[in-house]
Amino acid sequence: MFESLTEKLTGALRNLRGTGTLSEANMADALKEVRAALLSADVHFKVARDFIDRVQEQCVGQSVLKSVSPGQQVVKIIHDELVKLLGEGATELAAKRPLKVLMVGLHGSGKTTSTAKLGKLLKKKGARPFVVAGDVYRPAAIDQLEILAKQEELGFYCDRASKDVPGIGAKALESALAQNADVILFDTAGRLQIDHDLIEEVKKLKAAVQPDEVILVADGALGQEAVNVAKAFHDALTLTGLILTKLDGDTRGGAALSIKSVTGVPIKFIGTGEKTENFEIFHPDRLASRILGMGDVVSLVEKAQETIDQKEAERMAEKMRKADFNLEDFLAQMQQVKKMGSMQSILGMMPGMSGVQLPGDADRQMKRTEAIIQSMTVQERRKPSLLNGNRRIRIAKGAGVQVVEVNQLMKQFDQMQKMMKMMKGGNQKKLMRQMEQMRGRGGMPF
Ligand SMILES: Nc1nc2c(ncn2[C@@H]2O[C@H](COP(=O)(O)OP(=O)(O)O)[C@@H](O)[C@H]2O)c(=O)[nH]1
Ligand SMILES: [Mg+2]
């Protein structure tokens, strides 16, 4: 997320971080670079200007320049100001039950997808969500929500025969409450632009269902345009929150950094991909850390806890300790890691690693490794020493790779096993040497 902004900011701050003494001149240079980084990420120019003013004001204070590590202090000031920009304070939905949420936004912004994503997230937290198809103009839109609702096992209401949106809203609400739902999400139709008819229809629906939350779903990839859209919707409908979508890919970050301070409406969730699990509660402090290349360890640990089976992880650790780790275990472990997301996205959450670009084929490489192990028999996986030349040829064919790749994997696995044996034997020095060697040779197979 926001890789190019992170790269520029860490570049601007690199010189400051380690500096023992800091002059007003080199700080001014760094802040100039920070400002340029914000502008090139499409942050609103007034927002960028005020941001730099606020940071500068705090930095010229003698206490910063005279502190033990002025560079670190400046980074901290920038971090805290970034948190303020992204939106301090509560970003949660109202705790009220039943909770009625109206989802609004332009066509294609991700309303329908986000409605299902939000339903899924709330369900995981123990709620009984119910989604309502309010986009009555395109039958495909109703189907889209119905499919997602089935997939995520959410309550669902639609009326294919009616175009009376407020009427549908009222009936849907009745039906949801009768079915004991406690969060009701109303998906609505969008237009290509904000127009009178769209706003009027949503206003009528709003009057009919009296929502507790009116959430604008805005396409984060639109940059400043998303901010303008949010302003217009807020003026017309009084929003209570935002969902910024499409923050995956090469979105520059301008919308996320400007939208709260321009509109006053907090970002509550972010969409980071097309799948229903690519959706996160918005944490300003975590994103600020990520943007500054400081990593987001909290999210990483949460993700690991969510996706990795704790018992299984302990069993693996035990096996590694005993140096009794075979290819079958290796495959299982790789599959667990894969559940957390792409290797690049995992790396992005580690402190200091966000700028590191994995070879473009890191995930492909992992898939190939997986394919190779999957082409082995169970005996071979448990006892890799069985793998003679003929078997390796057969495996390479099965996995659709070259024999050299099988050989390479086996060599790496062999080294891994050696390391585990050393760990078991407690030979730390030898272990460090071995690890250095592996790093030099391009390291692990994934
Ligand atoms: N990459 C990415 N695509 C998204 C995200 N959210 C939605 N989309 C895609 O954007 C397109 C429009 O989404 P949809 O929910 O139908 O938008 P709606 O017209 O506002 O209901 C679909 O192809 C979605 O898969 C996101 O966070 N990331
Ligand atoms: Mg839709």
Short mmCIF file of C-alpha atoms and ligand atoms in Angstrom, two decimals:
data_model
loop_
_atom_site.label_atom_id
_atom_site.label_comp_id
_atom_site.label_asym_id
_atom_site.label_seq_id
_atom_site.Cartn_x
_atom_site.Cartn_y
_atom_site.Cartn_z
CA MET A 1 0.00 0.00 0.00
CA PHE A 2 1.29 3.48 -0.91
CA GLU A 3 4.73 2.09 -1.76
CA SER A 4 5.95 5.07 -3.70
CA LEU A 5 4.95 7.53 -0.96
CA THR A 6 6.69 5.36 1.62
CA GLU A 7 9.77 5.19 -0.50
CA LYS A 8 9.93 8.97 -0.90
CA LEU A 9 9.24 9.67 2.76
CA THR A 10 11.77 7.19 4.07
CA GLY A 11 14.23 8.69 1.60
CA ALA A 12 13.55 12.19 2.93
CA LEU A 13 13.88 11.08 6.52
CA ARG A 14 16.79 8.70 6.15
CA ASN A 15 19.33 11.45 6.61
CA LEU A 16 17.58 12.77 9.68
CA ARG A 17 17.10 9.51 11.52
CA GLY A 18 20.69 8.85 12.38
CA THR A 19 21.80 12.45 12.83
CA GLY A 20 23.24 13.36 16.18
CA THR A 21 23.00 17.08 15.60
CA LEU A 22 20.42 18.74 13.48
CA SER A 23 20.51 22.22 12.05
CA GLU A 24 17.52 24.23 10.97
CA ALA A 25 18.95 24.14 7.47
CA ASN A 26 19.11 20.38 7.02
CA MET A 27 15.73 20.02 8.67
CA ALA A 28 14.24 22.51 6.26
CA ASP A 29 15.67 20.47 3.39
CA ALA A 30 14.13 17.29 4.73
CA LEU A 31 10.75 18.94 5.20
CA LYS A 32 10.86 20.27 1.68
CA GLU A 33 11.30 16.72 0.50
CA VAL A 34 8.46 15.52 2.71
CA ARG A 35 6.20 18.16 1.21
CA ALA A 36 7.16 17.13 -2.31
CA ALA A 37 6.46 13.50 -1.41
CA LEU A 38 2.98 14.38 -0.15
CA LEU A 39 2.18 16.43 -3.23
CA SER A 40 3.31 13.73 -5.60
CA ALA A 41 1.07 11.29 -3.71
CA ASP A 42 -1.78 13.63 -4.70
CA VAL A 43 -2.37 15.00 -1.22
CA HIS A 44 -4.43 18.20 -1.37
CA PHE A 45 -1.97 21.13 -1.52
CA LYS A 46 -3.52 22.97 1.41
CA VAL A 47 -3.42 19.82 3.49
CA ALA A 48 0.25 19.34 2.64
CA ARG A 49 1.07 22.97 3.41
CA ASP A 50 -0.65 22.95 6.80
CA PHE A 51 0.97 19.63 7.61
CA ILE A 52 4.45 20.96 6.96
CA ASP A 53 3.68 24.14 8.91
CA ARG A 54 2.58 22.16 11.93
CA VAL A 55 5.60 19.86 11.79
CA GLN A 56 7.97 22.78 11.33
CA GLU A 57 6.49 24.65 14.25
CA GLN A 58 7.17 21.73 16.56
CA CYS A 59 10.58 20.99 15.12
CA VAL A 60 12.14 24.42 15.48
CA GLY A 61 11.47 24.23 19.19
CA GLN A 62 14.85 24.14 20.91
CA SER A 63 13.88 20.99 22.77
CA VAL A 64 13.91 19.00 19.54
CA LEU A 65 17.19 20.31 18.21
CA LYS A 66 18.88 19.82 21.56
CA SER A 67 17.39 16.40 22.29
CA VAL A 68 19.52 13.28 22.32
CA SER A 69 18.34 12.09 18.93
CA PRO A 70 16.77 15.02 17.12
CA GLY A 71 16.31 13.00 13.93
CA GLN A 72 14.16 10.43 15.71
CA GLN A 73 12.18 13.23 17.33
CA VAL A 74 11.38 14.75 13.96
CA VAL A 75 10.27 11.37 12.64
CA LYS A 76 8.02 10.99 15.67
CA ILE A 77 6.51 14.44 15.15
CA ILE A 78 5.82 13.58 11.51
CA HIS A 79 4.33 10.25 12.53
CA ASP A 80 1.99 11.86 15.04
CA GLU A 81 0.91 14.52 12.56
CA LEU A 82 0.25 11.81 9.97
CA VAL A 83 -1.98 10.02 12.47
CA LYS A 84 -3.91 13.28 12.94
CA LEU A 85 -4.25 13.67 9.17
CA LEU A 86 -5.51 10.14 8.70
CA GLY A 87 -8.02 10.74 11.47
CA GLU A 88 -7.52 10.35 15.16
CA GLY A 89 -10.06 8.89 17.45
CA ALA A 90 -12.87 6.44 16.97
CA THR A 91 -13.15 4.79 13.61
CA GLU A 92 -15.55 2.08 14.73
CA LEU A 93 -19.17 1.79 13.75
CA ALA A 94 -21.76 2.77 16.33
CA ALA A 95 -22.21 -0.04 18.85
CA LYS A 96 -26.01 0.23 18.71
CA ARG A 97 -28.07 -2.89 17.91
CA PRO A 98 -29.92 -3.27 15.67
CA LEU A 99 -27.59 -1.13 13.59
CA LYS A 100 -28.81 0.23 10.26
CA VAL A 101 -26.11 1.18 7.77
CA LEU A 102 -26.74 2.94 4.48
CA MET A 103 -24.02 2.42 1.88
CA VAL A 104 -23.79 5.19 -0.71
CA GLY A 105 -21.39 6.17 -3.45
CA LEU A 106 -20.71 6.49 -7.14
CA HIS A 107 -21.09 3.65 -9.60
CA GLY A 108 -18.13 1.29 -9.51
CA SER A 109 -16.71 2.64 -6.26
CA GLY A 110 -17.12 -0.75 -4.60
CA LYS A 111 -20.43 -0.38 -2.72
CA THR A 112 -21.78 -3.84 -3.36
CA THR A 113 -18.45 -5.54 -2.72
CA SER A 114 -17.89 -3.49 0.45
CA THR A 115 -21.40 -4.27 1.69
CA ALA A 116 -20.58 -7.97 1.57
CA LYS A 117 -17.08 -7.41 2.99
CA LEU A 118 -18.47 -5.43 5.91
CA GLY A 119 -21.12 -8.10 6.50
CA LYS A 120 -18.43 -10.75 6.58
CA LEU A 121 -16.26 -8.77 9.00
CA LEU A 122 -19.15 -8.07 11.38
CA LYS A 123 -20.25 -11.68 11.24
CA LYS A 124 -16.77 -12.75 12.27
CA LYS A 125 -17.16 -10.45 15.26
CA GLY A 126 -20.35 -12.22 16.26
CA ALA A 127 -23.03 -10.06 14.64
CA ARG A 128 -25.97 -11.35 12.54
CA PRO A 129 -25.68 -9.19 9.43
CA PHE A 130 -28.34 -8.80 6.77
CA VAL A 131 -27.79 -7.18 3.39
CA VAL A 132 -30.41 -5.45 1.26
CA ALA A 133 -30.24 -5.01 -2.52
CA GLY A 134 -31.19 -1.40 -3.20
CA ASP A 135 -29.72 -1.10 -6.69
CA VAL A 136 -32.93 -1.81 -8.56
CA TYR A 137 -31.90 -0.58 -12.01
CA ARG A 138 -29.51 -3.34 -12.93
CA PRO A 139 -30.68 -6.93 -12.32
CA ALA A 140 -27.01 -7.94 -12.37
CA ALA A 141 -26.39 -5.76 -9.32
CA ILE A 142 -29.01 -7.69 -7.34
CA ASP A 143 -27.48 -10.99 -8.46
CA GLN A 144 -24.03 -9.77 -7.47
CA LEU A 145 -25.13 -9.04 -3.91
CA GLU A 146 -27.16 -12.22 -3.68
CA ILE A 147 -24.18 -14.35 -4.68
CA LEU A 148 -21.93 -12.62 -2.16
CA ALA A 149 -24.56 -12.94 0.57
CA LYS A 150 -24.86 -16.68 -0.08
CA GLN A 151 -21.12 -17.09 -0.13
CA GLU A 152 -20.68 -15.31 3.20
CA GLU A 153 -23.90 -16.70 4.68
CA LEU A 154 -25.51 -13.34 5.31
CA GLY A 155 -29.22 -12.59 5.48
CA PHE A 156 -30.45 -11.17 2.17
CA TYR A 157 -33.43 -9.25 0.85
CA CYS A 158 -34.38 -8.14 -2.64
CA ASP A 159 -37.51 -7.39 -4.61
CA ARG A 160 -36.93 -7.87 -8.31
CA ALA A 161 -40.41 -6.64 -9.22
CA SER A 162 -40.22 -3.24 -7.56
CA LYS A 163 -38.46 0.02 -8.38
CA ASP A 164 -39.74 1.75 -5.26
CA VAL A 165 -36.48 2.02 -3.33
CA PRO A 166 -37.84 3.54 -0.08
CA GLY A 167 -40.61 0.91 -0.11
CA ILE A 168 -38.08 -1.87 -0.58
CA GLY A 169 -36.01 -0.41 2.26
CA ALA A 170 -38.92 -0.42 4.67
CA LYS A 171 -39.97 -3.98 3.79
CA ALA A 172 -36.38 -5.20 3.95
CA LEU A 173 -36.01 -3.74 7.41
CA GLU A 174 -39.14 -5.49 8.58
CA SER A 175 -37.96 -8.77 7.13
CA ALA A 176 -34.46 -8.40 8.63
CA LEU A 177 -35.79 -7.71 12.11
CA ALA A 178 -38.24 -10.59 11.84
CA GLN A 179 -35.27 -12.82 11.06
CA ASN A 180 -33.46 -11.57 14.12
CA ALA A 181 -30.73 -9.70 12.23
CA ASP A 182 -28.83 -7.14 14.28
CA VAL A 183 -26.88 -5.28 11.57
CA ILE A 184 -28.72 -4.30 8.39
CA LEU A 185 -26.66 -3.05 5.47
CA PHE A 186 -28.44 -1.27 2.63
CA ASP A 187 -26.61 -1.39 -0.69
CA THR A 188 -27.72 1.36 -3.08
CA ALA A 189 -27.44 2.27 -6.75
CA GLY A 190 -24.68 4.58 -7.89
CA ARG A 191 -24.33 6.92 -10.83
CA LEU A 192 -21.32 7.89 -12.82
CA GLN A 193 -21.55 11.35 -11.32
CA ILE A 194 -23.28 12.87 -8.39
CA ASP A 195 -26.62 14.01 -9.73
CA HIS A 196 -29.86 15.31 -8.36
CA ASP A 197 -31.85 12.11 -8.97
CA LEU A 198 -29.33 9.92 -7.23
CA ILE A 199 -29.18 12.13 -4.16
CA GLU A 200 -32.96 12.45 -4.01
CA GLU A 201 -33.46 8.70 -4.16
CA VAL A 202 -30.91 8.08 -1.42
CA LYS A 203 -32.50 10.82 0.71
CA LYS A 204 -35.89 9.12 0.43
CA LEU A 205 -34.39 5.76 1.35
CA LYS A 206 -32.64 7.42 4.27
CA ALA A 207 -35.93 8.88 5.47
CA ALA A 208 -37.62 5.48 5.15
CA VAL A 209 -35.07 3.41 7.07
CA GLN A 210 -33.56 6.04 9.43
CA PRO A 211 -30.01 4.67 9.33
CA ASP A 212 -27.60 5.00 12.25
CA GLU A 213 -24.66 5.17 9.87
CA VAL A 214 -24.44 6.67 6.39
CA ILE A 215 -21.23 5.38 4.87
CA LEU A 216 -19.76 6.67 1.66
CA VAL A 217 -17.84 4.10 -0.33
CA ALA A 218 -15.21 6.02 -2.28
CA ASP A 219 -12.63 4.79 -4.75
CA GLY A 220 -9.28 5.62 -3.14
CA ALA A 221 -7.51 5.33 -6.48
CA LEU A 222 -9.28 8.51 -7.60
CA GLY A 223 -7.09 10.70 -5.37
CA GLN A 224 -8.39 14.25 -5.03
CA GLU A 225 -11.51 13.40 -7.01
CA ALA A 226 -12.53 11.04 -4.20
CA VAL A 227 -12.19 13.95 -1.77
CA ASN A 228 -14.50 16.11 -3.91
CA VAL A 229 -17.03 13.30 -4.15
CA ALA A 230 -16.95 12.88 -0.37
CA LYS A 231 -17.52 16.60 0.15
CA ALA A 232 -20.57 16.59 -2.14
CA PHE A 233 -22.11 13.48 -0.54
CA HIS A 234 -21.46 14.84 2.94
CA ASP A 235 -23.18 18.12 2.11
CA ALA A 236 -26.23 16.28 0.82
CA LEU A 237 -26.53 13.35 3.21
CA THR A 238 -24.45 14.04 6.34
CA LEU A 239 -22.11 11.08 6.27
CA THR A 240 -20.99 9.29 9.42
CA GLY A 241 -18.05 7.47 7.89
CA LEU A 242 -16.07 6.49 4.84
CA ILE A 243 -14.87 3.30 3.27
CA LEU A 244 -11.90 3.90 0.99
CA THR A 245 -11.59 1.12 -1.54
CA LYS A 246 -8.93 -0.01 -3.98
CA LEU A 247 -6.01 0.95 -1.78
CA ASP A 248 -4.23 -2.08 -3.20
CA GLY A 249 -2.25 -1.77 -6.38
CA ASP A 250 -0.46 1.47 -7.00
CA THR A 251 -2.86 3.87 -5.32
CA ARG A 252 -0.83 6.90 -4.30
CA GLY A 253 -2.43 7.71 -0.97
CA GLY A 254 -3.65 11.24 -1.60
CA ALA A 255 -7.29 10.44 -0.85
CA ALA A 256 -6.51 8.64 2.40
CA LEU A 257 -4.32 11.50 3.60
CA SER A 258 -6.63 14.37 2.67
CA ILE A 259 -10.18 13.11 2.99
CA LYS A 260 -10.58 13.35 6.75
CA SER A 261 -9.10 16.80 7.13
CA VAL A 262 -11.03 18.19 4.15
CA THR A 263 -14.43 16.67 4.96
CA GLY A 264 -14.23 15.99 8.69
CA VAL A 265 -15.67 12.52 8.06
CA PRO A 266 -13.58 9.64 9.47
CA ILE A 267 -12.38 6.73 7.38
CA LYS A 268 -13.75 3.61 9.08
CA PHE A 269 -12.68 0.79 6.76
CA ILE A 270 -10.41 0.25 3.80
CA GLY A 271 -10.71 -2.11 0.85
CA THR A 272 -7.44 -3.68 -0.24
CA GLY A 273 -8.48 -6.09 -2.98
CA GLU A 274 -11.34 -7.72 -4.82
CA LYS A 275 -11.88 -10.65 -2.47
CA THR A 276 -14.24 -10.38 0.49
CA GLU A 277 -11.39 -10.86 2.95
CA ASN A 278 -9.47 -7.90 1.51
CA PHE A 279 -11.04 -5.49 3.94
CA GLU A 280 -9.67 -3.94 7.12
CA ILE A 281 -10.78 -1.81 10.01
CA PHE A 282 -8.98 1.47 9.52
CA HIS A 283 -6.27 2.18 12.08
CA PRO A 284 -4.70 5.64 11.49
CA ASP A 285 -1.70 4.94 13.71
CA ARG A 286 -0.88 1.67 12.00
CA LEU A 287 -1.16 3.20 8.54
CA ALA A 288 1.02 6.14 9.57
CA SER A 289 3.71 3.71 10.70
CA ARG A 290 3.41 1.78 7.47
CA ILE A 291 3.67 4.94 5.38
CA LEU A 292 6.84 5.94 7.23
CA GLY A 293 8.38 2.54 6.56
CA MET A 294 8.17 1.66 10.25
CA GLY A 295 6.13 -1.43 9.56
CA ASP A 296 2.87 -2.52 11.10
CA VAL A 297 3.71 -5.31 13.46
CA VAL A 298 0.35 -5.20 15.21
CA SER A 299 -1.54 -5.97 12.00
CA LEU A 300 0.97 -8.63 11.05
CA VAL A 301 0.55 -10.43 14.35
CA GLU A 302 -3.24 -10.13 14.12
CA LYS A 303 -3.19 -11.52 10.64
CA ALA A 304 -1.02 -14.39 11.74
CA GLN A 305 -3.31 -15.14 14.65
CA GLU A 306 -6.32 -15.08 12.39
CA THR A 307 -4.94 -17.29 9.69
CA ILE A 308 -2.39 -19.53 11.31
CA ASP A 309 -3.53 -22.46 13.33
CA GLN A 310 -1.83 -22.04 16.71
CA LYS A 311 -1.61 -25.76 17.52
CA GLU A 312 -0.19 -26.49 14.12
CA ALA A 313 2.41 -23.72 14.53
CA GLU A 314 3.50 -25.18 17.87
CA ARG A 315 3.72 -28.65 16.38
CA MET A 316 5.95 -27.29 13.60
CA ALA A 317 8.18 -25.42 16.01
CA GLU A 318 8.59 -28.59 18.02
CA LYS A 319 9.51 -30.53 14.88
CA MET A 320 12.07 -27.91 13.95
CA ARG A 321 13.57 -28.06 17.40
CA LYS A 322 13.94 -31.80 17.07
CA ALA A 323 15.27 -31.41 13.53
CA ASP A 324 12.53 -33.78 12.45
CA PHE A 325 11.12 -31.49 9.77
CA ASN A 326 10.35 -33.11 6.44
CA LEU A 327 9.06 -31.86 3.10
CA GLU A 328 5.49 -32.60 4.09
CA ASP A 329 5.86 -30.18 7.02
CA PHE A 330 7.55 -27.70 4.74
CA LEU A 331 4.59 -27.78 2.37
CA ALA A 332 2.08 -27.38 5.20
CA GLN A 333 3.97 -24.42 6.56
CA MET A 334 4.21 -22.75 3.18
CA GLN A 335 0.47 -23.10 2.77
CA GLN A 336 -0.14 -21.44 6.13
CA VAL A 337 2.07 -18.50 5.23
CA LYS A 338 0.30 -18.17 1.90
CA LYS A 339 -3.03 -17.76 3.66
CA MET A 340 -1.75 -14.48 5.10
CA GLY A 341 -1.48 -12.90 1.67
CA SER A 342 1.18 -12.26 -0.93
CA MET A 343 4.80 -12.31 0.18
CA GLN A 344 5.14 -8.66 -0.78
CA SER A 345 2.18 -7.61 1.35
CA ILE A 346 3.54 -9.50 4.35
CA LEU A 347 6.94 -7.91 3.87
CA GLY A 348 5.33 -4.47 3.72
CA MET A 349 4.18 -4.84 7.30
CA MET A 350 7.64 -5.56 8.65
CA PRO A 351 9.64 -2.65 10.05
CA GLY A 352 12.26 -1.43 7.62
CA MET A 353 11.19 -3.88 4.94
CA SER A 354 8.50 -1.90 3.17
CA GLY A 355 10.95 -0.53 0.64
CA VAL A 356 12.36 -3.95 -0.14
CA GLN A 357 11.05 -5.17 -3.42
CA LEU A 358 10.81 -8.92 -3.64
CA PRO A 359 11.62 -10.29 -7.06
CA GLY A 360 8.40 -9.96 -9.02
CA ASP A 361 8.10 -13.72 -9.11
CA ALA A 362 8.37 -14.41 -5.36
CA ASP A 363 4.82 -15.71 -5.19
CA ARG A 364 5.27 -17.63 -8.40
CA GLN A 365 8.41 -19.14 -6.99
CA MET A 366 6.50 -20.27 -3.94
CA LYS A 367 3.83 -21.84 -6.15
CA ARG A 368 6.51 -23.76 -8.06
CA THR A 369 8.04 -25.01 -4.83
CA GLU A 370 4.58 -26.10 -3.76
CA ALA A 371 3.99 -27.84 -7.08
CA ILE A 372 7.28 -29.72 -6.78
CA ILE A 373 6.50 -31.02 -3.30
CA GLN A 374 2.97 -31.89 -4.34
CA SER A 375 4.33 -34.03 -7.16
CA MET A 376 6.16 -36.21 -4.65
CA THR A 377 4.71 -39.26 -3.01
CA VAL A 378 4.08 -39.17 0.71
CA GLN A 379 7.07 -41.44 1.30
CA GLU A 380 9.32 -39.15 -0.68
CA ARG A 381 8.15 -36.12 1.27
CA ARG A 382 8.84 -37.87 4.53
CA LYS A 383 12.16 -39.27 3.44
CA PRO A 384 13.79 -36.95 0.89
CA SER A 385 16.85 -39.19 0.69
CA LEU A 386 14.74 -41.46 -1.53
CA LEU A 387 14.89 -38.89 -4.29
CA ASN A 388 17.28 -40.34 -6.83
CA GLY A 389 17.74 -39.07 -10.38
CA ASN A 390 14.81 -40.94 -11.88
CA ARG A 391 12.42 -39.84 -9.22
CA ARG A 392 13.53 -36.24 -9.63
CA ILE A 393 12.85 -36.39 -13.38
CA ARG A 394 9.36 -37.75 -12.71
CA ILE A 395 8.68 -35.03 -10.14
CA ALA A 396 9.89 -32.26 -12.43
CA LYS A 397 7.54 -33.51 -15.15
CA GLY A 398 4.64 -33.70 -12.73
CA ALA A 399 5.22 -30.17 -11.49
CA GLY A 400 5.90 -28.74 -14.93
CA VAL A 401 9.38 -27.51 -13.97
CA GLN A 402 12.98 -28.28 -14.92
CA VAL A 403 14.92 -30.93 -13.04
CA VAL A 404 17.42 -28.27 -11.93
CA GLU A 405 14.65 -26.59 -9.98
CA VAL A 406 13.92 -29.82 -8.15
CA ASN A 407 17.63 -30.19 -7.43
CA GLN A 408 17.81 -26.63 -6.20
CA LEU A 409 14.91 -27.10 -3.85
CA MET A 410 16.43 -30.28 -2.46
CA LYS A 411 19.72 -28.52 -1.87
CA GLN A 412 18.02 -25.70 -0.03
CA PHE A 413 15.98 -28.12 2.01
CA ASP A 414 19.13 -30.00 2.86
CA GLN A 415 20.70 -26.80 4.16
CA MET A 416 17.60 -26.02 6.16
CA GLN A 417 17.79 -29.40 7.82
CA LYS A 418 21.44 -28.87 8.61
CA MET A 419 20.56 -25.59 10.26
CA MET A 420 17.90 -27.22 12.35
CA LYS A 421 20.34 -29.85 13.48
CA MET A 422 22.74 -27.11 14.49
CA MET A 423 20.03 -25.33 16.41
CA LYS A 424 19.25 -28.58 18.14
CA GLY A 425 22.90 -29.02 18.96
CA GLY A 426 23.11 -25.43 20.13
CA ASN A 427 26.03 -24.58 17.85
CA GLN A 428 25.21 -20.92 17.41
CA LYS A 429 28.44 -19.84 15.73
CA LYS A 430 28.25 -22.47 13.06
CA LEU A 431 24.59 -21.63 12.56
CA MET A 432 25.28 -17.96 11.94
CA ARG A 433 27.97 -18.86 9.42
CA GLN A 434 25.61 -21.17 7.63
CA MET A 435 22.89 -18.51 7.51
CA GLU A 436 25.31 -15.98 6.06
CA GLN A 437 26.23 -18.46 3.36
CA MET A 438 22.61 -19.08 2.48
CA ARG A 439 21.88 -15.40 2.26
CA GLY A 440 24.76 -15.03 -0.15
CA ARG A 441 23.32 -17.72 -2.38
CA GLY A 442 19.91 -16.17 -2.71
CA GLY A 443 18.55 -17.68 0.45
CA MET A 444 15.48 -19.72 1.03
CA PRO A 445 13.21 -21.08 -1.64
CA PHE A 446 10.57 -18.49 -0.78
N1 LIG B 1 -8.73 -3.99 -6.39
C1 LIG B 1 -9.87 -3.73 -5.75
N2 LIG B 1 -11.02 -3.83 -6.41
C2 LIG B 1 -12.16 -3.55 -5.74
C3 LIG B 1 -12.16 -3.17 -4.37
N3 LIG B 1 -13.45 -2.97 -4.02
C4 LIG B 1 -14.21 -3.22 -5.11
N4 LIG B 1 -13.44 -3.58 -6.16
C5 LIG B 1 -13.84 -3.90 -7.53
O1 LIG B 1 -14.45 -2.76 -8.12
C6 LIG B 1 -15.47 -3.14 -9.01
C7 LIG B 1 -16.76 -2.44 -8.67
O2 LIG B 1 -17.25 -2.91 -7.43
P1 LIG B 1 -18.77 -2.92 -7.02
O3 LIG B 1 -18.85 -3.38 -5.61
O4 LIG B 1 -19.59 -3.66 -8.02
O5 LIG B 1 -19.08 -1.36 -7.12
P2 LIG B 1 -20.49 -0.61 -6.98
O6 LIG B 1 -20.93 -0.23 -8.35
O7 LIG B 1 -20.16 0.62 -6.16
O8 LIG B 1 -21.44 -1.50 -6.29
C8 LIG B 1 -15.57 -4.64 -8.90
O9 LIG B 1 -14.86 -5.22 -9.98
C9 LIG B 1 -14.90 -4.97 -7.59
O10 LIG B 1 -14.33 -6.26 -7.58
C10 LIG B 1 -10.89 -3.06 -3.70
O11 LIG B 1 -10.78 -2.72 -2.52
N5 LIG B 1 -9.79 -3.35 -4.44
MG MG B 2 -23.32 -2.11 -6.82
#
